[in-house]
mmCIF file of N, CA and C in Angstrom:
data_model
loop_
_atom_site.group_PDB
_atom_site.id
_atom_site.type_symbol
_atom_site.label_atom_id
_atom_site.label_comp_id
_atom_site.label_asym_id
_atom_site.label_seq_id
_atom_site.Cartn_x
_atom_site.Cartn_y
_atom_site.Cartn_z
ATOM 1 N N MET A 1 74.184 54.596 60.633
ATOM 2 C CA MET A 1 73.019 55.076 60.035
ATOM 3 C C MET A 1 73.141 55.885 58.476
ATOM 4 N N ARG A 2 72.361 55.562 57.696
ATOM 5 C CA ARG A 2 72.440 56.515 56.620
ATOM 6 C C ARG A 2 71.442 57.507 56.584
ATOM 7 N N GLU A 3 71.749 58.466 55.724
ATOM 8 C CA GLU A 3 71.052 59.648 55.640
ATOM 9 C C GLU A 3 69.842 59.682 54.715
ATOM 10 N N TYR A 4 68.657 59.833 54.939
ATOM 11 C CA TYR A 4 67.603 59.915 54.105
ATOM 12 C C TYR A 4 66.405 60.268 54.679
ATOM 13 N N GLN A 5 65.305 60.888 54.115
ATOM 14 C CA GLN A 5 64.114 61.340 54.849
ATOM 15 C C GLN A 5 63.246 60.598 55.066
ATOM 16 N N TYR A 6 62.805 60.353 56.471
ATOM 17 C CA TYR A 6 61.765 59.478 56.993
ATOM 18 C C TYR A 6 60.414 59.666 56.400
ATOM 19 N N PRO A 7 59.614 58.664 56.022
ATOM 20 C CA PRO A 7 58.324 59.117 55.569
ATOM 21 C C PRO A 7 57.695 59.530 56.625
ATOM 22 N N LEU A 8 56.926 60.527 56.538
ATOM 23 C CA LEU A 8 56.227 61.187 57.845
ATOM 24 C C LEU A 8 54.911 61.973 57.275
ATOM 25 N N ASN A 9 53.935 62.184 57.889
ATOM 26 C CA ASN A 9 52.659 62.918 57.363
ATOM 27 C C ASN A 9 52.709 64.343 58.322
ATOM 28 N N LEU A 10 52.686 65.386 57.574
ATOM 29 C CA LEU A 10 52.681 66.843 58.187
ATOM 30 C C LEU A 10 51.330 67.034 58.966
ATOM 31 N N ASP A 11 50.481 66.216 59.051
ATOM 32 C CA ASP A 11 49.128 66.366 59.680
ATOM 33 C C ASP A 11 49.472 65.921 61.204
ATOM 34 N N TRP A 12 50.429 65.014 61.319
ATOM 35 C CA TRP A 12 50.509 64.646 62.641
ATOM 36 C C TRP A 12 51.199 65.601 63.602
ATOM 37 N N THR A 13 50.785 65.589 64.895
ATOM 38 C CA THR A 13 51.535 66.272 66.083
ATOM 39 C C THR A 13 52.874 65.850 66.188
ATOM 40 N N THR A 14 53.456 66.857 66.941
ATOM 41 C CA THR A 14 55.011 66.468 67.083
ATOM 42 C C THR A 14 55.379 65.227 67.802
ATOM 43 N N ASP A 15 54.387 64.783 68.787
ATOM 44 C CA ASP A 15 54.546 63.558 69.537
ATOM 45 C C ASP A 15 54.267 62.476 68.671
ATOM 46 N N GLU A 16 53.171 62.619 67.634
ATOM 47 C CA GLU A 16 53.114 61.366 66.620
ATOM 48 C C GLU A 16 54.363 61.309 65.824
ATOM 49 N N MET A 17 54.884 62.204 65.442
ATOM 50 C CA MET A 17 56.052 62.212 64.613
ATOM 51 C C MET A 17 56.957 61.574 65.236
ATOM 52 N N VAL A 18 57.172 61.780 66.634
ATOM 53 C CA VAL A 18 58.442 61.213 67.314
ATOM 54 C C VAL A 18 58.053 59.628 67.353
ATOM 55 N N LEU A 19 56.971 59.254 67.579
ATOM 56 C CA LEU A 19 56.504 57.841 67.664
ATOM 57 C C LEU A 19 56.722 57.007 66.204
ATOM 58 N N VAL A 20 56.628 57.857 65.284
ATOM 59 C CA VAL A 20 56.686 57.347 63.877
ATOM 60 C C VAL A 20 58.450 57.179 63.691
ATOM 61 N N MET A 21 58.881 58.259 63.951
ATOM 62 C CA MET A 21 60.424 58.207 63.809
ATOM 63 C C MET A 21 61.111 57.207 64.615
ATOM 64 N N ASN A 22 60.425 57.009 65.924
ATOM 65 C CA ASN A 22 61.146 55.939 66.720
ATOM 66 C C ASN A 22 61.043 54.496 66.056
ATOM 67 N N MET A 23 60.016 54.321 65.312
ATOM 68 C CA MET A 23 59.603 53.159 64.337
ATOM 69 C C MET A 23 60.562 52.839 63.451
ATOM 70 N N TRP A 24 60.970 53.916 62.677
ATOM 71 C CA TRP A 24 62.042 53.979 61.487
ATOM 72 C C TRP A 24 63.331 53.527 62.112
ATOM 73 N N ASP A 25 63.598 54.297 63.377
ATOM 74 C CA ASP A 25 64.855 54.041 63.917
ATOM 75 C C ASP A 25 64.969 52.618 64.561
ATOM 76 N N ALA A 26 64.117 52.016 65.140
ATOM 77 C CA ALA A 26 64.040 50.419 65.550
ATOM 78 C C ALA A 26 64.227 49.767 64.332
ATOM 79 N N LEU A 27 63.437 49.994 63.154
ATOM 80 C CA LEU A 27 63.644 49.398 62.012
ATOM 81 C C LEU A 27 65.114 49.112 61.559
ATOM 82 N N GLU A 28 65.784 50.326 61.676
ATOM 83 C CA GLU A 28 67.216 50.595 61.316
ATOM 84 C C GLU A 28 67.872 49.575 62.293
ATOM 85 N N GLN A 29 67.797 49.793 63.535
ATOM 86 C CA GLN A 29 68.751 49.006 64.418
ATOM 87 C C GLN A 29 68.361 47.529 63.990
ATOM 88 N N ALA A 30 67.386 47.024 63.770
ATOM 89 C CA ALA A 30 67.112 45.993 63.524
ATOM 90 C C ALA A 30 67.821 45.021 62.464
ATOM 91 N N TYR A 31 68.306 45.802 61.603
ATOM 92 C CA TYR A 31 69.053 45.543 60.278
ATOM 93 C C TYR A 31 70.483 46.045 60.551
ATOM 94 N N GLU A 32 70.882 46.916 61.326
ATOM 95 C CA GLU A 32 72.019 47.266 61.330
ATOM 96 C C GLU A 32 73.030 46.682 62.355
ATOM 97 N N LYS A 33 72.223 46.639 63.576
ATOM 98 C CA LYS A 33 72.972 46.099 64.871
ATOM 99 C C LYS A 33 72.360 45.091 65.736
ATOM 100 N N GLY A 34 71.049 45.054 65.478
ATOM 101 C CA GLY A 34 70.134 44.204 66.202
ATOM 102 C C GLY A 34 69.397 45.177 67.288
ATOM 103 N N ILE A 35 68.234 44.637 67.915
ATOM 104 C CA ILE A 35 67.533 45.196 68.713
ATOM 105 C C ILE A 35 66.684 44.167 69.506
ATOM 106 N N LEU A 36 66.369 44.340 70.852
ATOM 107 C CA LEU A 36 65.743 43.494 71.538
ATOM 108 C C LEU A 36 64.552 43.282 70.887
ATOM 109 N N THR A 37 63.935 42.039 70.750
ATOM 110 C CA THR A 37 62.677 41.752 70.243
ATOM 111 C C THR A 37 61.472 42.601 70.749
ATOM 112 N N GLU A 38 61.581 42.462 72.159
ATOM 113 C CA GLU A 38 60.423 43.105 73.122
ATOM 114 C C GLU A 38 60.477 44.735 72.657
ATOM 115 N N LYS A 39 61.646 45.380 72.723
ATOM 116 C CA LYS A 39 61.715 46.810 72.373
ATOM 117 C C LYS A 39 60.942 47.120 71.075
ATOM 118 N N PHE A 40 61.324 46.297 69.945
ATOM 119 C CA PHE A 40 60.930 46.424 68.704
ATOM 120 C C PHE A 40 59.297 46.402 68.596
ATOM 121 N N LEU A 41 58.864 45.361 69.207
ATOM 122 C CA LEU A 41 57.331 45.197 69.340
ATOM 123 C C LEU A 41 56.708 46.328 70.158
ATOM 124 N N LYS A 42 57.122 46.793 71.182
ATOM 125 C CA LYS A 42 56.615 47.850 71.908
ATOM 126 C C LYS A 42 56.508 49.113 71.004
ATOM 127 N N THR A 43 57.835 49.463 70.337
ATOM 128 C CA THR A 43 57.925 50.383 69.560
ATOM 129 C C THR A 43 56.782 50.497 68.305
ATOM 130 N N HIS A 44 56.628 49.207 67.821
ATOM 131 C CA HIS A 44 55.765 49.034 66.759
ATOM 132 C C HIS A 44 54.428 49.135 67.415
ATOM 133 N N GLN A 45 53.923 48.793 68.473
ATOM 134 C CA GLN A 45 52.704 49.041 69.153
ATOM 135 C C GLN A 45 52.379 50.536 69.441
ATOM 136 N N ALA A 46 53.395 50.977 69.652
ATOM 137 C CA ALA A 46 53.248 52.795 69.793
ATOM 138 C C ALA A 46 52.983 53.478 68.379
ATOM 139 N N PHE A 47 53.575 52.906 67.438
ATOM 140 C CA PHE A 47 53.661 53.478 66.009
ATOM 141 C C PHE A 47 52.043 53.049 65.516
ATOM 142 N N LYS A 48 51.665 51.990 65.947
ATOM 143 C CA LYS A 48 50.311 51.570 65.604
ATOM 144 C C LYS A 48 49.098 52.608 66.169
ATOM 145 N N THR A 49 49.508 53.409 67.294
ATOM 146 C CA THR A 49 48.538 54.276 67.811
ATOM 147 C C THR A 49 48.303 55.549 66.860
ATOM 148 N N VAL A 50 49.548 55.572 66.220
ATOM 149 C CA VAL A 50 49.385 57.068 65.076
ATOM 150 C C VAL A 50 49.063 56.350 63.769
ATOM 151 N N VAL A 51 49.623 55.078 63.214
ATOM 152 C CA VAL A 51 49.305 54.835 62.005
ATOM 153 C C VAL A 51 48.218 53.683 62.247
ATOM 154 N N ARG A 52 47.000 53.846 62.326
ATOM 155 C CA ARG A 52 46.209 52.941 62.744
ATOM 156 C C ARG A 52 45.580 51.959 61.506
ATOM 157 N N SER A 53 45.737 52.542 60.366
ATOM 158 C CA SER A 53 45.190 51.605 59.296
ATOM 159 C C SER A 53 46.269 50.603 58.672
ATOM 160 N N ILE A 54 46.002 49.418 58.357
ATOM 161 C CA ILE A 54 46.986 48.474 57.556
ATOM 162 C C ILE A 54 47.450 49.274 56.376
ATOM 163 N N GLY A 55 46.669 49.799 55.644
ATOM 164 C CA GLY A 55 46.880 50.157 54.318
ATOM 165 C C GLY A 55 47.764 51.401 54.384
ATOM 166 N N GLU A 56 47.598 52.319 55.479
ATOM 167 C CA GLU A 56 48.584 53.541 55.719
ATOM 168 C C GLU A 56 49.810 52.916 56.278
ATOM 169 N N GLU A 57 49.774 51.613 56.927
ATOM 170 C CA GLU A 57 51.202 51.187 57.590
ATOM 171 C C GLU A 57 51.804 50.589 56.384
ATOM 172 N N ARG A 58 51.278 50.042 55.623
ATOM 173 C CA ARG A 58 51.907 49.173 54.239
ATOM 174 C C ARG A 58 52.471 50.373 53.262
ATOM 175 N N ARG A 59 51.628 51.292 53.016
ATOM 176 C CA ARG A 59 52.354 52.418 52.205
ATOM 177 C C ARG A 59 53.628 53.125 52.869
ATOM 178 N N LEU A 60 53.535 53.481 54.229
ATOM 179 C CA LEU A 60 54.613 54.054 54.877
ATOM 180 C C LEU A 60 55.815 53.072 54.811
ATOM 181 N N GLY A 61 55.471 51.797 55.057
ATOM 182 C CA GLY A 61 56.558 50.874 54.979
ATOM 183 C C GLY A 61 57.197 50.612 53.510
ATOM 184 N N ARG A 62 56.425 50.563 52.636
ATOM 185 C CA ARG A 62 57.007 50.485 51.309
ATOM 186 C C ARG A 62 57.901 52.007 51.005
ATOM 187 N N GLU A 63 57.336 52.711 51.153
ATOM 188 C CA GLU A 63 58.069 54.220 51.390
ATOM 189 C C GLU A 63 59.613 54.113 51.815
ATOM 190 N N PHE A 64 59.634 53.533 53.325
ATOM 191 C CA PHE A 64 60.703 53.509 53.835
ATOM 192 C C PHE A 64 61.584 52.553 53.335
ATOM 193 N N GLU A 65 61.112 51.174 52.963
ATOM 194 C CA GLU A 65 61.783 50.267 52.173
ATOM 195 C C GLU A 65 62.655 50.711 50.984
ATOM 196 N N GLU A 66 61.772 51.405 50.150
ATOM 197 C CA GLU A 66 62.522 52.032 48.952
ATOM 198 C C GLU A 66 63.706 52.974 49.258
ATOM 199 N N LEU A 67 63.545 53.642 50.313
ATOM 200 C CA LEU A 67 64.405 54.716 50.683
ATOM 201 C C LEU A 67 65.834 53.738 51.277
ATOM 202 N N SER A 68 65.401 52.819 52.086
ATOM 203 C CA SER A 68 66.433 52.265 53.034
ATOM 204 C C SER A 68 66.815 50.768 52.520
ATOM 205 N N GLY A 69 65.792 50.117 51.977
ATOM 206 C CA GLY A 69 65.958 48.604 51.822
ATOM 207 C C GLY A 69 65.613 47.824 52.946
ATOM 208 N N TYR A 70 65.233 48.475 53.954
ATOM 209 C CA TYR A 70 64.548 47.701 55.084
ATOM 210 C C TYR A 70 63.003 47.413 55.157
ATOM 211 N N SER A 71 62.621 46.128 55.243
ATOM 212 C CA SER A 71 61.306 45.884 55.292
ATOM 213 C C SER A 71 60.734 45.929 56.629
ATOM 214 N N LEU A 72 59.689 46.941 56.863
ATOM 215 C CA LEU A 72 58.814 46.934 57.994
ATOM 216 C C LEU A 72 57.868 45.750 58.087
ATOM 217 N N TYR A 73 57.495 45.217 57.149
ATOM 218 C CA TYR A 73 56.525 44.038 57.122
ATOM 219 C C TYR A 73 57.371 42.691 57.611
ATOM 220 N N ARG A 74 58.547 42.527 57.099
ATOM 221 C CA ARG A 74 59.263 41.375 57.155
ATOM 222 C C ARG A 74 59.548 41.408 58.538
ATOM 223 N N THR A 75 60.063 42.566 59.089
ATOM 224 C CA THR A 75 60.673 42.748 60.613
ATOM 225 C C THR A 75 59.744 42.243 61.535
ATOM 226 N N VAL A 76 58.443 42.879 61.259
ATOM 227 C CA VAL A 76 57.393 42.706 62.248
ATOM 228 C C VAL A 76 57.070 41.447 62.378
ATOM 229 N N GLN A 77 56.986 40.792 60.934
ATOM 230 C CA GLN A 77 56.690 39.301 61.110
ATOM 231 C C GLN A 77 57.742 38.378 62.022
ATOM 232 N N GLU A 78 58.992 38.767 61.518
ATOM 233 C CA GLU A 78 59.880 37.948 62.294
ATOM 234 C C GLU A 78 59.934 38.256 63.781
ATOM 235 N N ALA A 79 59.926 39.457 64.213
ATOM 236 C CA ALA A 79 59.691 39.807 65.630
ATOM 237 C C ALA A 79 58.446 39.038 66.413
ATOM 238 N N LYS A 80 57.126 38.943 65.665
ATOM 239 C CA LYS A 80 56.141 38.321 66.021
ATOM 240 C C LYS A 80 56.322 36.794 66.254
ATOM 241 N N ASN A 81 57.169 36.096 65.454
ATOM 242 C CA ASN A 81 57.412 34.756 65.409
ATOM 243 C C ASN A 81 58.454 34.486 66.343
ATOM 244 N N ASN A 82 59.260 35.520 66.644
ATOM 245 C CA ASN A 82 60.391 35.013 67.676
ATOM 246 C C ASN A 82 60.419 36.178 68.664
ATOM 247 N N SER A 83 59.461 36.234 69.543
ATOM 248 C CA SER A 83 59.204 37.338 70.439
ATOM 249 C C SER A 83 60.309 37.620 71.680
ATOM 250 N N THR A 84 61.069 36.768 71.632
ATOM 251 C CA THR A 84 62.137 36.815 73.008
ATOM 252 C C THR A 84 63.476 36.898 72.182
ATOM 253 N N GLY A 85 64.485 37.510 72.985
ATOM 254 C CA GLY A 85 65.729 37.825 72.558
ATOM 255 C C GLY A 85 65.798 38.986 71.622
ATOM 256 N N LYS A 86 67.219 38.743 70.803
ATOM 257 C CA LYS A 86 67.458 39.791 70.013
ATOM 258 C C LYS A 86 66.886 39.608 68.470
ATOM 259 N N LEU A 87 66.369 40.698 67.937
ATOM 260 C CA LEU A 87 66.049 40.736 66.552
ATOM 261 C C LEU A 87 67.332 41.328 65.696
ATOM 262 N N LYS A 88 67.866 40.442 64.911
ATOM 263 C CA LYS A 88 68.698 40.988 63.821
ATOM 264 C C LYS A 88 68.543 40.561 62.466
ATOM 265 N N MET A 89 68.015 41.509 61.601
ATOM 266 C CA MET A 89 67.563 41.144 60.189
ATOM 267 C C MET A 89 68.938 41.185 59.396
ATOM 268 N N LYS A 90 68.809 40.025 58.403
ATOM 269 C CA LYS A 90 69.941 40.201 57.239
ATOM 270 C C LYS A 90 69.459 41.037 56.252
ATOM 271 N N GLY A 91 70.278 42.062 55.866
ATOM 272 C CA GLY A 91 70.059 43.034 54.731
ATOM 273 C C GLY A 91 70.176 42.427 53.393
#
């Protein structure tokens, strides 16, 4: 795992930050070693309880992609299209 700053909102509670950080961690796993698709989708569902608007999700996803090269949007789409097994994105 690389070292960079996760995009977070300082107005979030500690619990909300943990849910968002779990999303970034799951996204890293999807690219670096693979993750069970069901686990990724559950993590994304928890993330959506904090980041409710599509606009904010896109903004945060773009920020994370600029830092890491990992696309939240493409990974979520891939997970939804293949909702079983292991999710392994190609970087």
